[in-house]
Amino acid sequence: MADTNRIGVIYSPHFGLDLSQKRWVQIRNYMELKGVKYDFVQSEASGSVERLTKMMCVNGYETIVIVGGDGSLNSAVNAMMQYRDSLPENFAFAIIPNGIANDFSRFWGVSVDDYKQVIDGIIARNIRKVDVGCCTYYDDNIPQRRYFLNCLNIGLGARLIKTTNDAAQIIGSHKLSVIPALVSQIFERMQYNLSLKIETEEIEGKYMSVCIGNCHGYGQTPNSVPYNGLLDVSLITRPEWWQLFEGFWLLGKGRFLNYKNVHPYRAKQVIVNDVDKALVSLDGLELPVKNAIPLRVEIEKDALDFIVPIIQSY
């Protein structure tokens, strides 16, 4: 067993970007300056975060900190949820943003430059319970579960996040990577024949995108919060090509629900019966099984303890 007084840190480097490594050095220096006792491991590939988190859960760490983006956090949360019945009584997790997309961190008011606020929150043990989204699906008739903190996306939202992340790996900037993603969607505005059940309401029709959010959902469910036990749902119909610019502008301003092509809902459970050929992703990571219909999406209320950053200026 590990020394549970030490913090388990999983560093998920943003491969290809020197800034990621420099930021990690700054993070380590600040933790050492503050006298934080920690053990750390580095993920060697994008798929190793879940395995390393399981290792720390088995070894009894009371605090696990992910230094990475939303994808790394998603992998870690899936491991935590798998072991949550055997986690220490005082278990909590934190995220120090260090990825391409850091949407969950932005919800709490921190960016990649605000690692000190996160570390101060860890030292102060500034904790609150958060909900975790749960997606149940089938693989060869065997039920499977994957969890998410931000959102589940179907269609355009899933493809846009994937395109943005792929472009950011090449360009080195998340903001600049939005440009090729936007251009690609001007010429490709696919609709999908989707079938959903939101609570008791049956919905069938052609939609370009669906976002089921436990949090801000990359701006698509801007009113969603990870502590009210509810899912926010945005159904998005296809606009004319020139209307896409308005949609992206409202998305960036946090006013996406003002877009006339968005139809919002709020529910405890969503059943997805048909996604046509649309891509499905959770926190930006593609669902590992194709044609995994039906999907049941719901909330695990107060599922984990999260360490909230302490917002202050330096």
Short mmCIF file of N, CA and C in Angstrom, two decimals, residues 138-251:
data_model
loop_
_atom_site.label_atom_id
_atom_site.label_comp_id
_atom_site.label_asym_id
_atom_site.label_seq_id
_atom_site.Cartn_x
_atom_site.Cartn_y
_atom_site.Cartn_z
N TYR A 138 -24.54 -1.57 -25.12
CA TYR A 138 -24.33 -3.02 -25.25
C TYR A 138 -23.24 -3.31 -26.26
N ASP A 139 -22.42 -4.28 -25.93
CA ASP A 139 -21.38 -4.79 -26.82
C ASP A 139 -21.56 -6.30 -26.89
N ASP A 140 -22.04 -6.79 -28.04
CA ASP A 140 -22.37 -8.22 -28.18
C ASP A 140 -23.34 -8.67 -27.09
N ASN A 141 -24.37 -7.83 -26.87
CA ASN A 141 -25.43 -8.12 -25.90
C ASN A 141 -24.96 -8.10 -24.45
N ILE A 142 -23.73 -7.64 -24.22
CA ILE A 142 -23.20 -7.52 -22.86
C ILE A 142 -23.26 -6.05 -22.46
N PRO A 143 -23.97 -5.71 -21.37
CA PRO A 143 -24.07 -4.30 -20.98
C PRO A 143 -22.71 -3.73 -20.55
N GLN A 144 -22.42 -2.53 -21.02
CA GLN A 144 -21.18 -1.82 -20.70
C GLN A 144 -21.53 -0.44 -20.17
N ARG A 145 -20.61 0.14 -19.40
CA ARG A 145 -20.81 1.49 -18.90
C ARG A 145 -19.57 2.33 -19.15
N ARG A 146 -19.84 3.56 -19.58
CA ARG A 146 -18.78 4.57 -19.63
C ARG A 146 -19.34 5.83 -18.99
N TYR A 147 -18.46 6.55 -18.31
CA TYR A 147 -18.86 7.72 -17.55
C TYR A 147 -18.30 8.99 -18.19
N PHE A 148 -18.91 10.13 -17.86
CA PHE A 148 -18.43 11.40 -18.38
C PHE A 148 -18.73 12.51 -17.38
N LEU A 149 -17.90 13.55 -17.42
CA LEU A 149 -18.10 14.73 -16.57
C LEU A 149 -18.69 15.89 -17.35
N ASN A 150 -18.29 16.03 -18.60
CA ASN A 150 -18.77 17.14 -19.41
C ASN A 150 -20.04 16.80 -20.16
N CYS A 151 -19.93 15.95 -21.16
CA CYS A 151 -21.09 15.71 -22.01
C CYS A 151 -20.90 14.49 -22.89
N LEU A 152 -22.02 14.02 -23.39
CA LEU A 152 -22.05 13.03 -24.46
C LEU A 152 -22.52 13.76 -25.71
N ASN A 153 -21.78 13.59 -26.80
CA ASN A 153 -22.11 14.26 -28.06
C ASN A 153 -22.44 13.24 -29.14
N ILE A 154 -23.40 13.58 -29.96
CA ILE A 154 -23.79 12.76 -31.10
C ILE A 154 -23.79 13.65 -32.34
N GLY A 155 -23.12 13.21 -33.40
CA GLY A 155 -23.15 13.94 -34.66
C GLY A 155 -22.13 15.04 -34.75
N LEU A 156 -22.57 16.24 -35.15
CA LEU A 156 -21.66 17.36 -35.41
C LEU A 156 -20.79 17.69 -34.21
N GLY A 157 -21.37 17.74 -33.01
CA GLY A 157 -20.58 18.09 -31.83
C GLY A 157 -19.42 17.14 -31.64
N ALA A 158 -19.68 15.84 -31.80
CA ALA A 158 -18.62 14.84 -31.65
C ALA A 158 -17.55 15.00 -32.74
N ARG A 159 -18.01 15.23 -33.99
CA ARG A 159 -17.04 15.39 -35.09
C ARG A 159 -16.26 16.68 -34.96
N LEU A 160 -16.92 17.75 -34.50
CA LEU A 160 -16.24 19.04 -34.37
C LEU A 160 -15.16 18.98 -33.31
N ILE A 161 -15.46 18.36 -32.17
CA ILE A 161 -14.46 18.22 -31.11
C ILE A 161 -13.27 17.38 -31.61
N LYS A 162 -13.57 16.30 -32.33
CA LYS A 162 -12.51 15.45 -32.86
C LYS A 162 -11.65 16.22 -33.87
N THR A 163 -12.30 16.97 -34.78
CA THR A 163 -11.56 17.76 -35.76
C THR A 163 -10.71 18.83 -35.10
N THR A 164 -11.27 19.49 -34.09
CA THR A 164 -10.54 20.54 -33.37
C THR A 164 -9.34 19.96 -32.65
N ASN A 165 -9.52 18.83 -31.98
CA ASN A 165 -8.42 18.21 -31.25
C ASN A 165 -7.33 17.74 -32.20
N ASP A 166 -7.73 17.14 -33.33
CA ASP A 166 -6.74 16.68 -34.31
C ASP A 166 -5.94 17.86 -34.87
N ALA A 167 -6.66 18.97 -35.17
CA ALA A 167 -5.98 20.15 -35.70
C ALA A 167 -5.06 20.78 -34.67
N ALA A 168 -5.49 20.78 -33.40
CA ALA A 168 -4.68 21.38 -32.33
C ALA A 168 -3.37 20.62 -32.14
N GLN A 169 -3.40 19.32 -32.35
CA GLN A 169 -2.16 18.53 -32.23
C GLN A 169 -1.13 18.99 -33.26
N ILE A 170 -1.62 19.44 -34.42
CA ILE A 170 -0.72 19.88 -35.50
C ILE A 170 -0.35 21.35 -35.34
N ILE A 171 -1.36 22.19 -35.07
CA ILE A 171 -1.15 23.63 -35.01
C ILE A 171 -0.51 24.05 -33.69
N GLY A 172 -0.89 23.36 -32.60
CA GLY A 172 -0.34 23.70 -31.28
C GLY A 172 -1.16 24.73 -30.54
N SER A 173 -2.34 25.07 -31.06
CA SER A 173 -3.19 26.06 -30.40
C SER A 173 -4.64 25.62 -30.52
N HIS A 174 -5.32 25.55 -29.36
CA HIS A 174 -6.73 25.17 -29.38
C HIS A 174 -7.57 26.24 -30.06
N LYS A 175 -7.27 27.52 -29.81
CA LYS A 175 -8.05 28.60 -30.41
C LYS A 175 -7.91 28.60 -31.92
N LEU A 176 -6.68 28.46 -32.43
CA LEU A 176 -6.47 28.47 -33.87
C LEU A 176 -7.05 27.25 -34.54
N SER A 177 -7.11 26.13 -33.81
CA SER A 177 -7.62 24.90 -34.40
C SER A 177 -9.10 24.96 -34.69
N VAL A 178 -9.80 25.92 -34.06
CA VAL A 178 -11.22 26.09 -34.33
C VAL A 178 -11.46 26.53 -35.77
N ILE A 179 -10.50 27.24 -36.37
CA ILE A 179 -10.66 27.78 -37.72
C ILE A 179 -10.85 26.67 -38.75
N PRO A 180 -9.92 25.68 -38.85
CA PRO A 180 -10.16 24.62 -39.83
C PRO A 180 -11.39 23.79 -39.52
N ALA A 181 -11.71 23.66 -38.22
CA ALA A 181 -12.92 22.92 -37.86
C ALA A 181 -14.16 23.65 -38.37
N LEU A 182 -14.18 24.98 -38.20
CA LEU A 182 -15.31 25.78 -38.68
C LEU A 182 -15.43 25.70 -40.19
N VAL A 183 -14.31 25.84 -40.90
CA VAL A 183 -14.33 25.81 -42.36
C VAL A 183 -14.86 24.46 -42.86
N SER A 184 -14.43 23.38 -42.22
CA SER A 184 -14.87 22.05 -42.65
C SER A 184 -16.37 21.88 -42.51
N GLN A 185 -16.95 22.50 -41.48
CA GLN A 185 -18.39 22.32 -41.23
C GLN A 185 -19.26 23.20 -42.13
N ILE A 186 -18.68 24.24 -42.73
CA ILE A 186 -19.42 25.05 -43.68
C ILE A 186 -19.86 24.20 -44.88
N PHE A 187 -18.96 23.29 -45.27
CA PHE A 187 -19.22 22.47 -46.46
C PHE A 187 -19.79 21.10 -46.11
N GLU A 188 -19.78 20.75 -44.84
CA GLU A 188 -20.29 19.44 -44.45
C GLU A 188 -21.26 19.62 -43.28
N ARG A 189 -22.54 19.64 -43.60
CA ARG A 189 -23.56 19.87 -42.58
C ARG A 189 -24.54 18.70 -42.60
N MET A 190 -24.03 17.54 -42.22
CA MET A 190 -24.83 16.32 -42.31
C MET A 190 -25.96 16.32 -41.28
N GLN A 191 -27.07 15.73 -41.67
CA GLN A 191 -28.16 15.47 -40.75
C GLN A 191 -28.26 13.96 -40.52
N TYR A 192 -28.78 13.59 -39.36
CA TYR A 192 -28.91 12.19 -39.01
C TYR A 192 -30.35 11.92 -38.57
N ASN A 193 -30.84 10.76 -38.92
CA ASN A 193 -32.15 10.33 -38.46
C ASN A 193 -32.00 9.78 -37.05
N LEU A 194 -32.37 10.57 -36.07
CA LEU A 194 -32.16 10.22 -34.67
C LEU A 194 -33.49 9.89 -34.00
N SER A 195 -33.39 9.00 -33.03
CA SER A 195 -34.57 8.62 -32.24
C SER A 195 -34.17 8.62 -30.77
N LEU A 196 -34.84 9.47 -29.98
CA LEU A 196 -34.53 9.61 -28.57
C LEU A 196 -35.80 9.60 -27.74
N LYS A 197 -35.61 9.27 -26.47
CA LYS A 197 -36.68 9.42 -25.50
C LYS A 197 -36.12 10.22 -24.34
N ILE A 198 -36.63 11.45 -24.19
CA ILE A 198 -36.18 12.33 -23.12
C ILE A 198 -37.26 12.32 -22.05
N GLU A 199 -36.96 11.67 -20.93
CA GLU A 199 -37.99 11.36 -19.93
C GLU A 199 -39.11 10.57 -20.62
N THR A 200 -40.30 11.11 -20.73
CA THR A 200 -41.40 10.38 -21.35
C THR A 200 -41.69 10.84 -22.78
N GLU A 201 -40.95 11.83 -23.27
CA GLU A 201 -41.22 12.38 -24.60
C GLU A 201 -40.40 11.66 -25.67
N GLU A 202 -41.11 11.07 -26.62
CA GLU A 202 -40.47 10.40 -27.75
C GLU A 202 -40.14 11.44 -28.83
N ILE A 203 -38.89 11.43 -29.29
CA ILE A 203 -38.45 12.40 -30.29
C ILE A 203 -37.79 11.66 -31.44
N GLU A 204 -38.29 11.89 -32.65
CA GLU A 204 -37.70 11.34 -33.85
C GLU A 204 -37.61 12.43 -34.90
N GLY A 205 -36.50 12.46 -35.62
CA GLY A 205 -36.37 13.46 -36.66
C GLY A 205 -34.94 13.59 -37.14
N LYS A 206 -34.74 14.55 -38.03
CA LYS A 206 -33.41 14.81 -38.57
C LYS A 206 -32.73 15.89 -37.74
N TYR A 207 -31.59 15.56 -37.19
CA TYR A 207 -30.82 16.50 -36.38
C TYR A 207 -29.36 16.45 -36.81
N MET A 208 -28.72 17.60 -36.70
CA MET A 208 -27.31 17.67 -37.05
C MET A 208 -26.44 17.25 -35.87
N SER A 209 -26.94 17.54 -34.64
CA SER A 209 -26.12 17.27 -33.46
C SER A 209 -27.01 17.18 -32.23
N VAL A 210 -26.54 16.38 -31.26
CA VAL A 210 -27.18 16.29 -29.95
C VAL A 210 -26.08 16.37 -28.90
N CYS A 211 -26.30 17.20 -27.89
CA CYS A 211 -25.37 17.27 -26.75
C CYS A 211 -26.16 16.98 -25.48
N ILE A 212 -25.70 15.99 -24.72
CA ILE A 212 -26.30 15.66 -23.43
C ILE A 212 -25.27 16.02 -22.37
N GLY A 213 -25.52 17.09 -21.64
CA GLY A 213 -24.49 17.67 -20.78
C GLY A 213 -24.72 17.48 -19.30
N ASN A 214 -23.65 17.09 -18.62
CA ASN A 214 -23.59 17.11 -17.16
C ASN A 214 -22.93 18.40 -16.69
N CYS A 215 -22.22 19.04 -17.62
CA CYS A 215 -21.54 20.31 -17.36
C CYS A 215 -21.77 21.18 -18.60
N HIS A 216 -20.91 22.13 -18.86
CA HIS A 216 -21.15 23.08 -19.94
C HIS A 216 -21.14 22.48 -21.33
N GLY A 217 -20.62 21.27 -21.47
CA GLY A 217 -20.70 20.59 -22.75
C GLY A 217 -20.05 21.34 -23.90
N TYR A 218 -18.86 21.91 -23.64
CA TYR A 218 -18.14 22.67 -24.67
C TYR A 218 -19.02 23.79 -25.23
N GLY A 219 -19.83 24.38 -24.35
CA GLY A 219 -20.67 25.52 -24.73
C GLY A 219 -22.03 25.15 -25.27
N GLN A 220 -22.30 23.87 -25.49
CA GLN A 220 -23.57 23.46 -26.10
C GLN A 220 -24.69 23.32 -25.07
N THR A 221 -24.32 23.10 -23.82
CA THR A 221 -25.31 23.08 -22.73
C THR A 221 -24.84 24.05 -21.65
N PRO A 222 -24.87 25.36 -21.96
CA PRO A 222 -24.22 26.36 -21.11
C PRO A 222 -24.83 26.53 -19.72
N ASN A 223 -26.05 26.06 -19.50
CA ASN A 223 -26.69 26.20 -18.19
C ASN A 223 -26.55 24.96 -17.33
N SER A 224 -25.90 23.94 -17.85
CA SER A 224 -25.77 22.69 -17.10
C SER A 224 -24.68 22.81 -16.03
N VAL A 225 -24.95 22.23 -14.85
CA VAL A 225 -23.99 22.24 -13.76
C VAL A 225 -23.85 20.81 -13.22
N PRO A 226 -22.67 20.42 -12.77
CA PRO A 226 -22.45 19.03 -12.35
C PRO A 226 -22.81 18.76 -10.89
N TYR A 227 -23.90 19.38 -10.42
CA TYR A 227 -24.29 19.13 -9.03
C TYR A 227 -25.80 19.32 -8.80
N ASN A 228 -26.60 19.24 -9.87
CA ASN A 228 -28.05 19.37 -9.66
C ASN A 228 -28.81 18.08 -9.97
N GLY A 229 -28.09 17.01 -10.28
CA GLY A 229 -28.73 15.73 -10.53
C GLY A 229 -29.50 15.64 -11.84
N LEU A 230 -29.23 16.58 -12.77
CA LEU A 230 -29.98 16.62 -14.02
C LEU A 230 -29.05 16.73 -15.22
N LEU A 231 -29.55 16.27 -16.35
CA LEU A 231 -28.86 16.40 -17.62
C LEU A 231 -29.51 17.51 -18.43
N ASP A 232 -28.71 18.35 -19.06
CA ASP A 232 -29.22 19.31 -20.04
C ASP A 232 -29.02 18.72 -21.43
N VAL A 233 -30.02 18.86 -22.28
CA VAL A 233 -29.96 18.29 -23.63
C VAL A 233 -30.20 19.39 -24.64
N SER A 234 -29.33 19.46 -25.65
CA SER A 234 -29.51 20.39 -26.77
C SER A 234 -29.63 19.59 -28.06
N LEU A 235 -30.80 19.68 -28.70
CA LEU A 235 -31.00 19.09 -30.02
C LEU A 235 -30.81 20.19 -31.06
N ILE A 236 -29.96 19.93 -32.04
CA ILE A 236 -29.57 20.98 -32.98
C ILE A 236 -29.96 20.57 -34.40
N THR A 237 -30.81 21.36 -35.04
CA THR A 237 -31.19 21.10 -36.42
C THR A 237 -30.22 21.81 -37.36
N ARG A 238 -30.24 21.42 -38.63
CA ARG A 238 -29.26 21.95 -39.58
C ARG A 238 -29.63 23.36 -40.02
N PRO A 239 -28.71 24.31 -39.87
CA PRO A 239 -28.95 25.67 -40.35
C PRO A 239 -28.49 25.82 -41.80
N GLU A 240 -28.82 26.95 -42.39
CA GLU A 240 -28.20 27.30 -43.66
C GLU A 240 -26.73 27.59 -43.42
N TRP A 241 -25.91 27.49 -44.47
CA TRP A 241 -24.46 27.56 -44.24
C TRP A 241 -24.04 28.89 -43.62
N TRP A 242 -24.73 30.00 -44.02
CA TRP A 242 -24.33 31.29 -43.46
C TRP A 242 -24.75 31.46 -42.00
N GLN A 243 -25.71 30.64 -41.56
CA GLN A 243 -26.14 30.70 -40.17
C GLN A 243 -25.18 30.02 -39.21
N LEU A 244 -24.25 29.24 -39.79
CA LEU A 244 -23.25 28.59 -38.94
C LEU A 244 -22.40 29.61 -38.19
N PHE A 245 -22.09 30.73 -38.83
CA PHE A 245 -21.25 31.73 -38.20
C PHE A 245 -21.92 32.30 -36.95
N GLU A 246 -23.24 32.53 -37.05
CA GLU A 246 -23.97 32.99 -35.88
C GLU A 246 -23.92 31.95 -34.77
N GLY A 247 -24.07 30.67 -35.16
CA GLY A 247 -24.03 29.60 -34.16
C GLY A 247 -22.70 29.52 -33.45
N PHE A 248 -21.60 29.63 -34.20
CA PHE A 248 -20.28 29.58 -33.58
C PHE A 248 -20.03 30.82 -32.71
N TRP A 249 -20.55 31.96 -33.14
CA TRP A 249 -20.39 33.18 -32.35
C TRP A 249 -21.12 33.05 -31.02
N LEU A 250 -22.36 32.58 -31.05
CA LEU A 250 -23.13 32.38 -29.83
C LEU A 250 -22.50 31.31 -28.95
N LEU A 251 -21.94 30.29 -29.58
CA LEU A 251 -21.25 29.24 -28.82
C LEU A 251 -20.09 29.82 -28.03
#
